[in-house]
Short mmCIF file of C-alpha atoms in Angstrom, two decimals:
data_model
loop_
_atom_site.label_atom_id
_atom_site.label_comp_id
_atom_site.label_asym_id
_atom_site.label_seq_id
_atom_site.Cartn_x
_atom_site.Cartn_y
_atom_site.Cartn_z
CA MET U 60 5.52 -12.60 -32.50
CA LYS U 61 2.60 -12.50 -30.50
CA LYS U 62 3.88 -9.49 -28.82
CA PHE U 63 4.50 -7.86 -32.23
CA SER U 64 0.78 -8.61 -33.57
CA ALA U 65 -0.93 -7.20 -30.37
CA LEU U 66 1.44 -4.18 -30.59
CA PHE U 67 0.38 -3.73 -34.69
CA LEU U 68 -3.12 -4.07 -33.78
CA SER U 69 -3.02 -1.56 -31.01
CA LEU U 70 -1.25 1.10 -33.52
CA LEU U 71 -4.00 0.28 -36.11
CA LEU U 72 -6.92 0.89 -33.50
CA LEU U 73 -5.14 4.31 -32.20
CA ILE U 74 -4.85 5.44 -35.98
CA GLY U 75 -8.37 4.65 -36.51
CA LEU U 76 -9.53 6.39 -33.38
CA LEU U 77 -7.30 9.45 -34.48
CA VAL U 78 -8.93 9.51 -38.13
CA GLY U 79 -12.24 9.15 -36.69
CA CYS U 80 -11.46 11.91 -34.30
CA GLY U 81 -10.06 13.91 -37.14
CA GLN U 82 -13.27 13.30 -39.29
CA THR U 83 -15.68 14.26 -36.54
CA ASN U 84 -13.63 17.55 -35.72
CA ASN U 85 -13.59 18.31 -39.50
CA ALA U 86 -17.52 17.56 -39.64
CA GLU U 87 -18.11 20.05 -36.56
CA GLN U 88 -15.95 22.39 -38.05
CA LYS U 89 -17.76 22.22 -41.26
CA GLU U 90 -21.13 22.82 -39.43
CA ASN U 91 -19.85 25.40 -37.13
CA ASN U 92 -18.56 27.27 -40.63
CA SER U 93 -21.84 26.73 -42.11
CA ASN U 94 -24.06 28.14 -39.49
CA ALA U 95 -21.86 30.99 -39.45
CA SER U 96 -22.03 31.27 -42.96
CA GLU U 97 -25.79 31.42 -42.95
CA GLN U 98 -25.69 34.06 -40.13
CA SER U 99 -23.29 36.42 -41.77
CA LYS U 100 -25.87 36.25 -44.66
CA LEU U 101 -28.63 37.91 -42.29
CA PHE U 102 -26.58 40.67 -41.02
CA PRO U 103 -26.07 43.74 -41.55
CA VAL U 104 -29.75 44.28 -41.08
CA THR U 105 -31.43 47.73 -40.88
CA VAL U 106 -35.08 47.72 -39.18
CA LYS U 107 -37.16 50.68 -38.41
CA ASP U 108 -38.11 50.68 -34.56
CA ALA U 109 -41.39 51.94 -32.90
CA LEU U 110 -39.72 55.76 -32.77
CA GLY U 111 -39.49 55.68 -36.47
CA GLU U 112 -35.61 55.40 -36.04
CA ASP U 113 -33.49 52.91 -38.76
CA VAL U 114 -31.53 50.68 -36.38
CA THR U 115 -28.67 48.83 -38.17
CA ILE U 116 -27.50 45.69 -36.33
CA LYS U 117 -23.84 44.66 -37.94
CA GLU U 118 -23.93 41.08 -36.52
CA LYS U 119 -25.79 38.68 -34.51
CA PRO U 120 -26.09 39.89 -30.82
CA LYS U 121 -24.11 38.12 -28.55
CA ARG U 122 -25.27 40.20 -25.39
CA ILE U 123 -28.73 41.43 -25.05
CA VAL U 124 -30.40 43.36 -22.12
CA SER U 125 -34.23 43.81 -22.40
CA LEU U 126 -35.80 46.45 -20.48
CA ILE U 127 -39.56 45.00 -20.17
CA PRO U 128 -40.76 41.43 -19.41
CA SER U 129 -42.86 41.04 -22.95
CA ASN U 130 -39.34 41.43 -24.88
CA THR U 131 -37.92 38.97 -22.64
CA GLU U 132 -40.43 36.39 -22.99
CA ILE U 133 -40.67 36.74 -26.83
CA ALA U 134 -36.27 36.63 -26.59
CA TYR U 135 -36.47 33.37 -24.34
CA ALA U 136 -39.12 31.76 -26.87
CA LEU U 137 -36.68 32.57 -29.89
CA GLY U 138 -34.10 30.59 -27.83
CA LEU U 139 -32.11 33.48 -26.82
CA GLY U 140 -31.64 32.78 -23.10
CA GLU U 141 -28.07 32.38 -23.27
CA GLN U 142 -27.84 35.55 -24.71
CA ILE U 143 -29.73 37.89 -22.40
CA VAL U 144 -27.35 39.17 -19.58
CA GLY U 145 -29.80 41.82 -18.13
CA VAL U 146 -33.67 42.17 -17.52
CA SER U 147 -35.98 44.46 -15.62
CA ASP U 148 -36.97 44.35 -12.04
CA ASN U 149 -40.23 43.34 -13.16
CA ASP U 150 -39.24 40.23 -15.00
CA ASN U 151 -40.61 36.85 -13.64
CA TYR U 152 -40.64 34.49 -16.46
CA PRO U 153 -39.23 32.29 -17.33
CA GLU U 154 -37.63 31.00 -14.21
CA ASP U 155 -34.29 31.80 -15.76
CA VAL U 156 -34.50 35.31 -15.46
CA GLN U 157 -34.00 35.16 -11.83
CA ASN U 158 -30.36 34.14 -12.92
CA LYS U 159 -29.92 37.30 -15.04
CA GLU U 160 -28.71 40.78 -13.85
CA LYS U 161 -31.58 43.31 -12.85
CA VAL U 162 -31.16 46.61 -14.57
CA GLY U 163 -34.13 48.85 -12.81
CA GLY U 164 -37.49 49.06 -13.49
CA MET U 165 -39.31 51.97 -15.47
CA GLU U 166 -36.18 53.98 -14.48
CA PHE U 167 -33.28 51.49 -15.58
CA ASN U 168 -29.81 51.87 -14.09
CA VAL U 169 -27.95 53.37 -17.31
CA GLU U 170 -24.58 52.68 -15.81
CA LYS U 171 -25.46 49.04 -14.85
CA ILE U 172 -26.34 48.30 -18.50
CA ILE U 173 -23.40 49.75 -20.16
CA SER U 174 -21.32 47.18 -17.31
CA LEU U 175 -23.07 44.48 -18.92
CA LYS U 176 -21.59 45.36 -22.36
CA PRO U 177 -24.61 44.35 -24.47
CA ASP U 178 -24.55 44.75 -28.08
CA LEU U 179 -28.03 45.14 -28.27
CA VAL U 180 -30.55 46.89 -25.87
CA LEU U 181 -34.65 45.88 -26.23
CA ALA U 182 -36.49 48.95 -25.29
CA HIS U 183 -40.51 49.14 -25.49
CA ALA U 184 -42.27 52.18 -26.79
CA SER U 185 -44.77 52.26 -23.79
CA SER U 186 -41.97 53.60 -21.79
CA ALA U 187 -39.49 55.16 -24.23
CA HIS U 188 -40.77 58.42 -24.13
CA ASN U 189 -40.05 58.79 -20.49
CA SER U 190 -36.96 57.41 -20.52
CA GLN U 191 -35.35 59.39 -23.70
CA GLU U 192 -32.37 60.82 -21.94
CA GLY U 193 -31.36 57.29 -20.62
CA LEU U 194 -31.84 55.69 -24.07
CA LYS U 195 -29.50 58.34 -25.70
CA GLN U 196 -26.94 57.48 -23.05
CA LEU U 197 -26.90 54.00 -24.09
CA LYS U 198 -26.65 54.97 -27.69
CA ASP U 199 -23.93 57.14 -27.18
CA ALA U 200 -22.15 54.43 -25.40
CA GLY U 201 -21.96 52.67 -28.72
CA ILE U 202 -24.74 50.40 -27.97
CA ASN U 203 -27.67 49.38 -30.28
CA VAL U 204 -30.98 50.29 -29.15
CA PHE U 205 -34.03 49.09 -30.50
CA VAL U 206 -37.51 50.34 -29.41
CA VAL U 207 -40.19 47.80 -29.87
CA GLU U 208 -43.81 48.52 -30.73
CA ASP U 209 -46.30 48.96 -28.11
CA ALA U 210 -48.67 46.18 -29.41
CA GLN U 211 -52.23 46.34 -28.96
CA SER U 212 -53.70 43.64 -31.13
CA PHE U 213 -52.45 40.13 -32.16
CA ASP U 214 -51.25 41.17 -35.26
CA LYS U 215 -49.05 44.05 -33.79
CA VAL U 216 -47.84 41.26 -31.37
CA TYR U 217 -47.06 39.02 -34.35
CA ASP U 218 -44.99 41.64 -35.74
CA SER U 219 -43.28 42.48 -32.67
CA ILE U 220 -42.03 38.69 -32.30
CA GLN U 221 -41.19 38.85 -36.18
CA THR U 222 -38.95 42.04 -35.50
CA ILE U 223 -37.22 40.88 -32.90
CA GLY U 224 -36.39 37.78 -34.70
CA LYS U 225 -35.09 39.66 -37.52
CA ILE U 226 -32.36 41.58 -35.61
CA THR U 227 -31.41 38.76 -33.48
CA GLY U 228 -30.91 36.45 -36.47
CA THR U 229 -33.69 34.00 -35.32
CA SER U 230 -36.27 34.67 -38.01
CA ASP U 231 -37.22 31.10 -38.72
CA LYS U 232 -38.03 30.64 -35.03
CA ALA U 233 -40.26 33.64 -35.24
CA GLU U 234 -42.20 32.32 -37.82
CA ASP U 235 -42.69 29.26 -36.37
CA ILE U 236 -43.92 30.53 -33.18
CA VAL U 237 -46.35 33.05 -34.83
CA ALA U 238 -47.70 30.24 -36.90
CA GLU U 239 -48.24 28.16 -33.58
CA MET U 240 -49.77 31.20 -31.92
CA LYS U 241 -52.17 31.60 -34.99
CA THR U 242 -53.18 28.16 -35.23
CA LYS U 243 -54.06 27.70 -31.35
CA LEU U 244 -55.97 31.10 -31.66
CA ALA U 245 -57.98 30.05 -35.00
CA ASP U 246 -59.00 26.69 -32.91
CA ILE U 247 -60.33 28.87 -30.07
CA GLN U 248 -62.22 31.18 -32.46
CA GLU U 249 -64.01 28.33 -34.06
CA LYS U 250 -65.28 27.28 -30.70
CA GLY U 251 -66.47 30.73 -30.34
CA LYS U 252 -68.47 30.97 -33.40
CA THR U 253 -70.51 28.06 -32.01
CA ILE U 254 -72.16 30.56 -29.14
CA PRO U 255 -75.13 31.79 -30.14
CA ASP U 256 -75.62 35.46 -30.04
CA ASP U 257 -78.39 35.25 -27.42
CA GLN U 258 -76.11 33.39 -25.07
CA LYS U 259 -73.12 35.24 -25.56
CA VAL U 260 -72.34 37.05 -22.18
CA SER U 261 -70.85 40.56 -21.19
CA VAL U 262 -67.58 40.45 -19.48
CA PHE U 263 -66.25 43.19 -17.40
CA VAL U 264 -62.32 43.06 -17.29
CA GLU U 265 -60.97 45.05 -13.99
CA VAL U 266 -57.11 45.35 -14.32
CA ASN U 267 -56.93 47.60 -11.28
CA PRO U 268 -58.94 47.19 -8.28
CA ALA U 269 -61.02 49.92 -6.56
CA PRO U 270 -61.05 52.72 -5.76
CA GLN U 271 -59.10 53.35 -8.94
CA ILE U 272 -60.92 50.73 -11.20
CA TYR U 273 -59.55 50.32 -15.06
CA THR U 274 -60.55 48.52 -17.45
CA THR U 275 -60.01 47.20 -21.40
CA GLY U 276 -61.78 49.23 -24.26
CA LYS U 277 -61.66 49.13 -27.98
CA GLY U 278 -58.22 49.01 -29.66
CA THR U 279 -56.57 46.58 -27.20
CA PHE U 280 -55.68 42.79 -27.49
CA MET U 281 -57.56 42.13 -24.43
CA ASP U 282 -60.97 43.34 -25.89
CA GLU U 283 -59.91 41.29 -29.16
CA MET U 284 -59.67 38.11 -26.74
CA LEU U 285 -63.20 38.61 -25.55
CA THR U 286 -64.07 38.74 -29.29
CA ILE U 287 -62.40 35.42 -29.91
CA ILE U 288 -63.99 33.49 -27.57
CA GLY U 289 -67.44 34.59 -28.12
CA ALA U 290 -67.97 37.39 -25.49
CA LYS U 291 -69.03 40.72 -25.11
CA ASN U 292 -66.74 43.73 -23.76
CA ALA U 293 -69.13 45.41 -21.10
CA ALA U 294 -67.03 48.52 -21.63
CA GLY U 295 -66.54 47.80 -25.32
CA ASP U 296 -67.82 51.34 -25.98
CA GLN U 297 -64.65 52.82 -24.47
CA GLU U 298 -61.16 53.38 -25.88
CA GLY U 299 -57.85 52.00 -24.68
CA TRP U 300 -57.59 51.18 -20.83
CA PRO U 301 -60.23 53.83 -19.36
CA GLN U 302 -60.84 54.81 -15.50
CA MET U 303 -64.26 54.05 -14.37
CA THR U 304 -66.42 54.33 -11.32
CA GLU U 305 -67.86 51.70 -9.15
CA GLU U 306 -71.09 53.44 -10.14
CA ALA U 307 -70.60 53.26 -13.82
CA VAL U 308 -69.61 49.52 -13.53
CA VAL U 309 -72.98 48.68 -11.72
CA LYS U 310 -74.76 50.35 -14.23
CA LEU U 311 -73.31 48.35 -17.18
CA ASN U 312 -74.33 45.24 -14.93
CA PRO U 313 -72.24 42.59 -16.43
CA ASP U 314 -72.86 39.04 -16.54
CA VAL U 315 -69.05 38.13 -15.89
CA ILE U 316 -66.25 39.95 -13.81
CA VAL U 317 -62.76 39.14 -14.37
CA THR U 318 -60.03 40.53 -12.45
CA THR U 319 -56.33 40.27 -13.47
CA TYR U 320 -54.54 41.43 -10.03
CA GLY U 321 -55.10 38.41 -7.92
CA TYR U 322 -51.35 37.55 -7.93
CA TYR U 323 -50.79 40.79 -5.81
CA VAL U 324 -54.10 41.46 -4.19
CA ASP U 325 -55.21 39.19 -1.62
CA LYS U 326 -58.60 37.38 -2.29
CA ALA U 327 -59.50 39.57 -5.32
CA VAL U 328 -62.69 37.60 -6.20
CA ASP U 329 -63.88 38.04 -2.78
CA GLN U 330 -63.27 41.56 -2.59
CA VAL U 331 -65.54 42.14 -5.62
CA LEU U 332 -68.37 39.92 -4.37
CA ALA U 333 -68.23 41.73 -1.18
CA ARG U 334 -68.50 45.38 -2.45
CA LYS U 335 -71.35 47.57 -1.15
CA GLY U 336 -73.92 48.45 -3.73
CA TRP U 337 -72.75 45.42 -6.14
CA GLU U 338 -75.26 42.79 -4.66
CA ASN U 339 -77.32 43.29 -7.83
CA VAL U 340 -75.01 43.20 -10.41
CA SER U 341 -75.39 39.91 -12.45
CA ALA U 342 -71.87 38.87 -11.87
CA VAL U 343 -72.02 39.34 -8.30
CA LYS U 344 -75.36 37.61 -7.93
CA ASN U 345 -74.32 34.47 -9.81
CA LYS U 346 -70.76 34.54 -8.38
CA ARG U 347 -69.33 34.79 -11.83
CA VAL U 348 -66.51 36.67 -10.66
CA TYR U 349 -63.01 34.86 -11.71
CA ASP U 350 -59.41 36.06 -11.64
CA VAL U 351 -57.01 35.47 -14.34
CA HIS U 352 -53.18 36.14 -14.27
CA SER U 353 -52.16 39.62 -15.48
CA ASP U 354 -49.17 38.42 -17.26
CA LEU U 355 -51.01 35.73 -19.32
CA VAL U 356 -53.45 38.71 -20.82
CA SER U 357 -51.56 41.49 -20.78
CA ARG U 358 -47.94 40.96 -21.77
CA PRO U 359 -47.88 41.17 -25.48
CA GLY U 360 -45.89 38.02 -26.01
CA PRO U 361 -46.18 34.33 -27.18
CA ARG U 362 -48.10 33.40 -23.96
CA LEU U 363 -50.94 35.60 -25.07
CA VAL U 364 -52.94 32.50 -26.21
CA GLU U 365 -52.57 30.78 -22.88
CA GLY U 366 -54.61 34.09 -21.61
CA VAL U 367 -57.15 33.54 -24.11
CA GLU U 368 -57.43 30.03 -23.04
CA GLU U 369 -57.66 30.89 -19.48
CA LEU U 370 -60.20 33.60 -20.19
CA ALA U 371 -62.41 30.98 -22.33
CA LYS U 372 -62.69 28.19 -20.00
CA ALA U 373 -63.50 30.71 -16.76
CA ILE U 374 -66.22 32.44 -18.93
CA TYR U 375 -67.50 29.61 -21.28
CA PRO U 376 -66.59 26.58 -19.20
CA ASP U 377 -68.92 24.26 -20.83
CA VAL U 378 -67.76 25.04 -24.47
CA TYR U 379 -63.93 25.43 -23.78
CA LYS U 380 -63.23 22.55 -21.23
CA LYS U 381 -64.28 19.93 -23.31
#
């Protein structure tokens, strides 16, 4: 009798486990079906890209190739790391990109991309005109190619994030990222407003070293960054990304010089401080030359706000390091 009771109890326990597992599986199945249903509502979607072409995405992309680091960073921020199967040779963030297939730099490898069987390639307007033939080959192979705008302001960066979110079925996440960026930027801007006009410093941003010095002018998000933190762009009367002579920079006599190439030029700050004929430039005389990593201030993606913070702390440490 005792053996029968033990057997009966074991049987009841087994049935309970089977029922529980069945309920769990049913719940998971319902959740998966719900997610699939939600995704189906988002696709197909048609969006005009930076070249003015209507691109139709029939379903959520499962395999993505990114041809430029900024697009890659946006995609990862949107939670699409697992879907990314290929990136450019220039990609270095986040660390997981080291595990992805490399498809070339400005001149990408069409055959390699096709072999990865992507259903979406994220291209970029900054290089699209120089790679029209390659992009056409990808399209002819039946791959969706979307050219993202070359954003030169924070508003355009927000647009890029939202656009990539829309074509990848991650619009909600995109909105969250943009909202967080706007909040952080607003906080920084409020501090910048506390700096009196007579205490605002002029800043020369050197994005390429001598002898071919390039800087940032009007119509760029780097110029916008300086305005946000309460600084003046020493080259603010220039447009875009102009090249300047050493003599022209000396004449500007900036209070601060910021280099953005210290990650590939050894002792970038020391080189600026040691330039002949620059001894009387205020930034050099007062040793107010700083280096900020280019990726943070030049890639139009989610980390741009970090770049603003780095600039702010370097230029106005008493205001932004509090």
